[in-house]
Short mmCIF file of C-alpha atoms in Angstrom, two decimals:
data_model
loop_
_atom_site.label_atom_id
_atom_site.label_comp_id
_atom_site.label_asym_id
_atom_site.label_seq_id
_atom_site.Cartn_x
_atom_site.Cartn_y
_atom_site.Cartn_z
CA MET A 1 9.74 -12.88 -11.05
CA LEU A 2 10.55 -10.02 -8.67
CA ILE A 3 11.89 -6.69 -9.91
CA CYS A 4 14.36 -5.10 -7.50
CA PRO A 5 13.06 -1.67 -6.38
CA GLN A 6 16.63 -0.35 -6.16
CA CYS A 7 18.52 -1.64 -9.22
CA SER A 8 15.62 -3.08 -11.32
CA ALA A 9 17.34 -6.46 -11.61
CA GLU A 10 15.13 -9.52 -12.18
CA ASN A 11 15.02 -12.04 -9.35
CA PRO A 12 13.34 -15.44 -8.82
CA ASN A 13 10.19 -15.30 -6.70
CA ARG A 14 11.90 -17.29 -3.95
CA ASN A 15 14.57 -14.62 -3.34
CA ASN A 16 14.40 -12.57 -0.16
CA PHE A 17 17.25 -10.31 -1.27
CA CYS A 18 18.25 -8.97 -4.68
CA GLN A 19 20.89 -11.20 -6.21
CA LYS A 20 22.55 -8.16 -7.77
CA CYS A 21 22.54 -5.36 -5.16
CA GLY A 22 21.46 -7.23 -2.00
CA VAL A 23 18.50 -5.02 -1.07
CA SER A 24 15.56 -6.71 0.67
CA LEU A 25 12.74 -7.97 -1.53
CA VAL A 26 10.54 -8.69 1.48
CA GLU A 27 10.35 -5.50 3.52
CA HIS A 28 10.97 -1.77 3.30
CA PRO A 29 10.58 1.32 5.53
CA CYS A 30 7.16 2.97 5.71
CA SER A 31 7.27 6.27 3.81
CA HIS A 32 5.21 7.90 6.56
CA CYS A 33 6.78 6.79 9.85
CA GLY A 34 9.91 4.85 8.87
CA GLU A 35 8.88 1.59 10.54
CA THR A 36 9.52 -1.66 8.65
CA VAL A 37 6.60 -3.04 6.58
CA ASN A 38 6.28 -5.90 4.13
CA TYR A 39 5.99 -5.26 0.40
CA GLY A 40 2.67 -7.10 0.40
CA ASP A 41 1.12 -4.76 2.97
CA SER A 42 -1.33 -2.13 1.83
CA HIS A 43 -1.17 -0.15 5.10
CA CYS A 44 1.47 0.36 7.78
CA SER A 45 0.57 -1.50 10.97
CA HIS A 46 2.25 1.24 13.03
CA CYS A 47 0.84 4.50 11.63
CA GLY A 48 -1.95 3.29 9.34
CA GLY A 49 -0.56 5.05 6.28
CA VAL A 50 -0.85 3.57 2.79
CA VAL A 51 2.51 1.98 2.01
CA GLY A 52 1.96 0.26 -1.34
CA ARG A 53 1.96 1.85 -4.78
CA VAL A 54 -1.31 3.75 -5.18
CA LEU A 55 -3.13 3.55 -8.52
CA THR A 56 -6.13 5.27 -10.07
CA VAL A 57 -8.77 2.72 -11.09
CA LEU A 58 -11.00 3.44 -14.08
CA ILE A 59 -13.94 1.15 -14.86
CA ARG A 60 -16.09 1.40 -17.96
CA GLN A 61 -19.03 -0.71 -18.96
CA GLN A 62 -18.44 -2.13 -22.39
CA VAL A 63 -20.62 -0.89 -25.25
CA HIS A 64 -21.86 -3.54 -27.66
CA PRO A 65 -20.44 -2.93 -31.17
CA SER A 66 -23.88 -3.35 -32.74
CA ASN A 67 -25.28 -0.47 -30.67
CA PRO A 68 -22.44 1.96 -29.82
CA ASP A 69 -24.80 4.84 -28.96
CA THR A 70 -26.51 2.99 -26.12
CA GLU A 71 -26.48 5.06 -22.94
CA LEU A 72 -25.07 3.02 -20.08
CA ARG A 73 -25.00 3.95 -16.43
CA LEU A 74 -22.77 1.89 -14.19
CA ASP A 75 -23.58 1.53 -10.52
CA ALA A 76 -20.75 0.71 -8.10
CA ASP A 77 -22.91 -1.97 -6.48
CA GLN A 78 -22.98 -3.86 -9.78
CA VAL A 79 -19.22 -4.38 -9.87
CA GLU A 80 -18.04 -7.69 -8.43
CA LEU A 81 -15.18 -7.36 -5.97
CA TYR A 82 -12.95 -10.02 -4.42
CA GLU A 83 -12.74 -9.17 -0.70
CA ASN A 84 -12.28 -5.48 -1.52
CA CYS A 85 -9.87 -6.29 -4.36
CA ILE A 86 -10.74 -5.54 -7.98
CA ASP A 87 -9.04 -8.62 -9.45
CA ILE A 88 -9.49 -12.32 -8.79
CA GLY A 89 -5.78 -12.64 -7.93
CA GLN A 90 -6.36 -10.03 -5.18
CA ARG A 91 -3.36 -7.99 -6.21
CA TYR A 92 -5.12 -4.61 -6.32
CA GLN A 93 -6.89 -3.64 -3.11
CA LEU A 94 -9.30 -0.71 -3.08
CA ILE A 95 -8.61 2.06 -0.60
CA SER A 96 -10.87 4.89 0.52
CA PRO A 97 -11.87 6.80 3.66
CA GLU A 98 -14.20 4.72 5.85
CA SER A 99 -17.11 7.10 5.24
CA GLU A 100 -16.84 6.88 1.44
CA SER A 101 -17.57 4.24 -1.17
CA PRO A 102 -14.35 2.93 -2.76
CA LEU A 103 -15.87 3.37 -6.23
CA LYS A 104 -17.74 6.43 -7.42
CA ALA A 105 -19.04 7.86 -10.67
CA ILE A 106 -16.85 10.40 -12.45
CA SER A 107 -17.97 13.15 -14.72
CA GLU A 108 -16.25 14.68 -17.69
CA ARG A 109 -19.19 17.04 -18.11
CA SER A 110 -19.14 18.40 -14.57
CA ALA A 111 -15.37 18.81 -14.66
CA THR A 112 -15.39 21.38 -17.46
CA ARG A 113 -13.61 24.67 -17.07
CA CYS A 114 -16.74 26.51 -16.02
CA ALA A 115 -17.81 23.98 -13.39
CA LYS A 116 -15.73 23.22 -10.32
CA ALA A 117 -17.53 20.06 -9.23
CA GLU A 118 -15.63 16.80 -9.27
CA GLU A 119 -18.75 14.76 -8.59
CA GLY A 120 -21.38 13.75 -11.14
CA ALA A 121 -22.10 10.89 -13.47
CA ILE A 122 -21.63 10.12 -17.12
CA PRO A 123 -22.68 6.88 -18.79
CA GLY A 124 -20.62 3.87 -17.84
CA TRP A 125 -17.70 5.27 -15.83
CA LEU A 126 -16.55 4.62 -12.28
CA THR A 127 -13.29 5.51 -10.57
CA GLY A 128 -11.49 4.66 -7.37
CA ARG A 129 -8.03 4.20 -5.88
CA ALA A 130 -6.24 0.93 -5.25
CA VAL A 131 -2.92 -0.15 -3.82
CA ASP A 132 -0.74 -2.77 -5.50
CA CYS A 133 -0.14 -5.55 -2.96
CA GLN A 134 2.43 -7.23 -5.23
CA PRO A 135 4.50 -4.19 -6.25
CA LEU A 136 7.68 -6.11 -7.11
CA GLN A 137 5.89 -8.40 -9.54
CA PRO A 138 5.61 -7.11 -13.13
CA SER A 139 1.99 -6.56 -14.08
CA VAL A 140 0.32 -8.89 -16.56
CA LEU A 141 0.09 -5.93 -18.93
CA LYS A 142 3.83 -5.34 -18.79
CA ILE A 143 4.50 -8.98 -19.60
CA LEU A 144 2.07 -8.91 -22.53
CA LEU A 145 3.52 -5.71 -23.96
CA SER A 146 7.08 -7.04 -23.74
CA GLN A 147 6.05 -9.54 -26.42
CA GLN A 148 4.60 -6.89 -28.77
CA THR A 149 7.49 -4.50 -29.34
CA GLU A 150 6.94 -4.20 -33.10
CA PHE A 151 3.22 -3.51 -32.71
CA LEU A 152 3.81 -0.84 -30.05
CA GLN A 153 6.27 0.93 -32.33
CA ARG A 154 3.71 1.30 -35.12
CA LEU A 155 0.66 1.83 -32.89
CA PRO A 156 1.00 5.66 -32.67
CA GLN A 157 0.70 5.89 -36.46
CA LEU A 158 -2.49 3.80 -36.62
CA SER A 159 -6.04 5.10 -36.35
CA LYS A 160 -8.21 3.77 -33.55
CA ALA A 161 -10.26 1.83 -36.10
CA ASP A 162 -7.09 0.14 -37.40
CA ILE A 163 -5.84 -0.61 -33.90
CA VAL A 164 -8.97 -2.41 -32.72
CA GLN A 165 -8.90 -4.61 -35.84
CA ASP A 166 -5.19 -5.38 -35.68
CA PRO A 167 -4.51 -9.06 -34.81
CA ALA A 168 -1.82 -8.00 -32.32
CA TRP A 169 -4.28 -5.81 -30.41
CA LEU A 170 -6.98 -8.46 -30.49
CA GLY A 171 -4.47 -10.97 -29.15
CA LEU A 172 -3.68 -8.72 -26.18
CA GLY A 173 -7.32 -8.66 -25.09
CA LEU A 174 -7.02 -5.14 -23.69
CA PRO A 175 -9.81 -2.55 -23.30
CA ASP A 176 -10.15 0.09 -25.99
CA ALA A 177 -10.08 2.75 -23.25
CA ALA A 178 -6.32 2.14 -22.93
CA ILE A 179 -5.57 2.96 -26.59
CA PRO A 180 -5.00 6.74 -26.18
CA TYR A 181 -2.31 6.14 -23.56
CA PHE A 182 -0.39 3.83 -25.90
CA ARG A 183 -0.71 6.31 -28.77
CA PHE A 184 0.90 9.12 -26.78
CA THR A 185 3.76 7.39 -24.99
CA ASP A 186 6.02 10.28 -26.04
CA LEU A 187 3.93 12.59 -23.83
CA MET A 188 4.72 10.65 -20.66
CA PRO A 189 5.09 11.67 -17.87
CA THR A 190 2.71 14.52 -18.75
CA ILE A 191 0.07 11.86 -19.21
CA PRO A 192 0.10 8.85 -16.86
CA GLU A 193 1.33 5.43 -17.89
CA VAL A 194 -1.10 2.52 -17.97
CA TYR A 195 0.01 0.32 -15.07
CA ASP A 196 -2.35 -2.55 -15.85
CA ALA A 197 -5.50 -3.13 -17.87
CA TRP A 198 -7.90 -5.96 -18.66
CA CYS A 199 -11.42 -6.88 -19.71
CA GLU A 200 -13.57 -8.92 -17.36
CA GLY A 201 -17.22 -9.71 -17.98
CA PRO A 202 -19.02 -6.56 -19.15
CA TYR A 203 -16.35 -4.21 -17.79
CA ASP A 204 -13.12 -2.60 -18.98
CA TRP A 205 -10.50 -1.96 -16.30
CA VAL A 206 -7.65 0.55 -16.65
CA LEU A 207 -5.15 1.28 -13.86
CA LEU A 208 -3.04 4.43 -14.00
CA GLY A 209 -0.32 5.85 -11.79
CA ASP A 210 -2.17 7.88 -9.16
CA ARG A 211 -1.75 11.67 -9.15
CA GLN A 212 -4.71 12.78 -7.09
CA ASP A 213 -2.48 14.16 -4.34
CA TRP A 214 -0.60 16.40 -6.77
CA PRO A 215 -1.49 20.12 -6.56
CA ARG A 216 -4.22 21.37 -8.88
CA LEU A 217 -3.17 24.02 -11.36
CA VAL A 218 -6.24 26.17 -10.67
CA ASP A 219 -5.34 26.31 -6.98
CA LEU A 220 -1.79 27.45 -7.72
CA LEU A 221 -3.11 30.21 -9.97
CA GLN A 222 -4.48 31.94 -6.88
CA THR A 223 -1.02 32.20 -5.33
CA GLU A 224 -0.03 35.81 -4.68
CA THR A 225 3.63 35.07 -5.41
CA LEU A 226 3.19 33.02 -8.61
CA PRO A 227 5.99 34.11 -10.99
CA ASP A 228 4.83 35.60 -14.31
CA LEU A 229 7.18 33.41 -16.31
CA GLU A 230 5.91 30.22 -14.67
CA LEU A 231 2.30 31.14 -15.44
CA ILE A 232 3.06 31.84 -19.10
CA PHE A 233 5.08 28.63 -19.31
CA TRP A 234 2.14 26.58 -17.99
CA ILE A 235 -0.26 28.18 -20.46
CA LYS A 236 2.14 27.42 -23.29
CA GLN A 237 2.34 23.78 -22.20
CA ILE A 238 -1.46 23.55 -22.25
CA PHE A 239 -1.67 24.80 -25.83
CA GLN A 240 1.15 22.46 -26.87
CA LEU A 241 -0.86 19.57 -25.41
CA TRP A 242 -4.00 20.81 -27.15
CA GLN A 243 -2.12 20.63 -30.44
CA ARG A 244 -1.60 16.89 -29.89
CA LEU A 245 -4.73 15.82 -28.02
CA ALA A 246 -7.54 17.84 -29.61
CA PRO A 247 -7.28 16.23 -33.09
CA GLN A 248 -7.74 12.83 -31.40
CA GLY A 249 -10.93 13.87 -29.61
CA LEU A 250 -9.19 14.31 -26.24
CA GLY A 251 -9.47 18.08 -25.84
CA GLN A 252 -11.72 17.58 -22.82
CA SER A 253 -8.58 16.54 -20.93
CA LEU A 254 -7.51 20.21 -20.89
CA LEU A 255 -10.92 21.62 -19.97
CA SER A 256 -11.13 20.00 -16.56
CA ASP A 257 -10.03 21.86 -13.45
CA HIS A 258 -9.72 18.58 -11.56
CA ASN A 259 -7.68 16.90 -14.30
CA LEU A 260 -4.85 19.46 -14.57
CA ARG A 261 -2.07 19.03 -11.99
CA ILE A 262 1.50 20.21 -11.48
CA ASP A 263 4.26 17.63 -11.00
CA GLU A 264 7.36 17.88 -8.81
CA ASP A 265 9.31 19.46 -11.68
CA GLN A 266 6.68 22.22 -11.98
CA ASN A 267 5.31 20.94 -15.29
CA ILE A 268 1.71 20.38 -16.36
CA ALA A 269 0.48 16.82 -15.72
CA LEU A 270 -2.87 15.14 -16.39
CA LEU A 271 -4.72 12.77 -14.07
CA GLN A 272 -6.08 10.91 -17.09
CA LEU A 273 -7.12 11.36 -20.71
CA LEU A 274 -10.75 12.41 -21.17
CA GLU A 275 -12.62 11.82 -24.39
CA ASN A 276 -14.89 14.56 -25.70
CA GLU A 277 -18.58 14.03 -25.17
CA PRO A 278 -20.40 13.90 -28.53
CA GLU A 279 -22.87 16.69 -27.69
CA MET A 280 -20.20 19.12 -26.45
CA ALA A 281 -18.42 21.56 -28.74
CA ILE A 282 -14.72 21.34 -27.84
CA ASP A 283 -12.71 23.86 -29.85
CA LEU A 284 -9.90 26.39 -29.54
CA PRO A 285 -12.15 29.33 -28.51
CA LYS A 286 -13.62 27.20 -25.72
CA LEU A 287 -10.13 26.45 -24.43
CA GLY A 288 -9.35 30.17 -24.59
CA GLN A 289 -12.55 31.06 -22.73
CA GLY A 290 -11.75 28.71 -19.89
CA TRP A 291 -8.18 29.85 -19.43
CA HIS A 292 -9.04 33.53 -19.87
CA GLN A 293 -11.57 33.10 -17.05
CA HIS A 294 -8.93 31.65 -14.71
CA VAL A 295 -5.91 33.74 -15.67
CA SER A 296 -7.82 37.03 -15.52
CA GLN A 297 -8.46 36.23 -11.84
CA THR A 298 -4.82 35.39 -11.14
CA PRO A 299 -3.24 38.15 -9.01
CA THR A 300 0.10 38.13 -10.83
CA ALA A 301 -1.11 37.55 -14.42
CA PRO A 302 0.65 39.77 -17.01
CA SER A 303 -1.84 41.95 -18.93
CA GLY A 304 -0.37 40.75 -22.23
CA LEU A 305 -1.22 37.13 -21.37
CA VAL A 306 -4.78 38.04 -20.38
CA THR A 307 -5.23 39.91 -23.68
CA LEU A 308 -3.82 36.99 -25.68
CA LEU A 309 -6.21 34.51 -24.07
CA ASP A 310 -9.13 36.86 -24.67
CA ARG A 311 -8.22 36.91 -28.36
CA VAL A 312 -8.17 33.10 -28.38
CA ALA A 313 -11.60 33.07 -26.73
CA GLN A 314 -12.95 35.48 -29.34
CA GLY A 315 -11.86 33.15 -32.15
CA GLU A 316 -9.13 35.40 -33.55
CA TYR A 317 -6.74 32.46 -33.84
CA GLN A 318 -7.48 29.68 -36.31
CA ALA A 319 -4.56 27.46 -35.33
CA VAL A 320 -2.32 26.77 -32.33
CA GLU A 321 1.03 27.65 -33.89
CA PRO A 322 0.45 31.45 -33.95
CA ILE A 323 -0.68 31.24 -30.31
CA LEU A 324 2.54 29.48 -29.34
CA GLU A 325 4.57 32.12 -31.21
CA ASP A 326 2.77 34.94 -29.38
CA LEU A 327 3.23 33.14 -26.05
CA GLU A 328 6.95 32.89 -26.76
CA THR A 329 7.00 36.63 -27.43
CA CYS A 330 5.14 37.16 -24.16
CA LEU A 331 7.74 35.05 -22.37
CA LEU A 332 10.62 37.06 -23.82
CA TYR A 333 8.97 40.40 -23.01
CA THR A 334 8.20 39.33 -19.43
CA SER A 335 11.71 37.98 -18.96
CA ASP A 336 13.27 41.23 -20.23
CA ALA A 337 11.00 43.26 -17.94
CA ALA A 338 12.04 41.12 -14.97
CA ASP A 339 15.73 41.61 -15.84
CA GLU A 340 15.26 45.39 -15.99
CA GLU A 341 13.61 45.40 -12.57
CA ASP A 342 16.48 43.36 -11.10
CA SER A 343 19.05 45.75 -12.54
#
């Protein structure tokens, strides 16, 4: 089955044109140079640009249930590839600069608020980027999930322990690493959607919509012309996300400079969900410390916002709700001050 990229109508695989709107199901213009390329191409033959849908690839070595605390370190050379594709059907082709390995270790630890490095290694994780060479075909995951509507509706209310023991989840054969994304579907597009996922041999594979080219929030904070209201709005979004993610052990997602991006609508977006490391204390004061550090160095930061974040860092707030109320007050005060200046 082919899904029309223009009207989303379903078409037989043999169709060259959509039977509903008539658009080509074989070729399309390159987004970089405008020349015609086939949907199965990963790169444009004219300009060399990537023309397929780019995905973030996450690979985790499975931990045996009988010994969940075993420290695993996954080497990229251990992962079997199929002519530079990650799947035996050769749908997902790895892409990377010629001088770099297509798979590399990622670090949640080194991506904390206080450390800028994106490199590093934690047990069992690799990441890379791949292009979908069959972009009009629904993924296997999408087909599987279409048959589990009832289970997906109740999944957000289940604990992780209940999910992994549920017959519906066991029947899907999906990696546990994908569970958080299914639990927070209401947060999309702030968090990325799982594009495909599977278990193969000793590895879990999760493919997400790629956001690595989106601007980093920490880089935008250094902008001399960053509006006060936009800065406060972003900080408020972060604490709203903390309210949802932290209780599920995903607070690390908001403590990573590399992980926090801004989408085209100027909203906070995450590259991926990061689980807390057991030995790291992830709490509200730590979140406040990180953001106080960044915002205090922002040229346009309102003094009231800097003071509020310092209070969070000092542990003066015991819950998120009072912080959100004070941020709303800060928004109103800053907006009124801006109106007075304009008048």
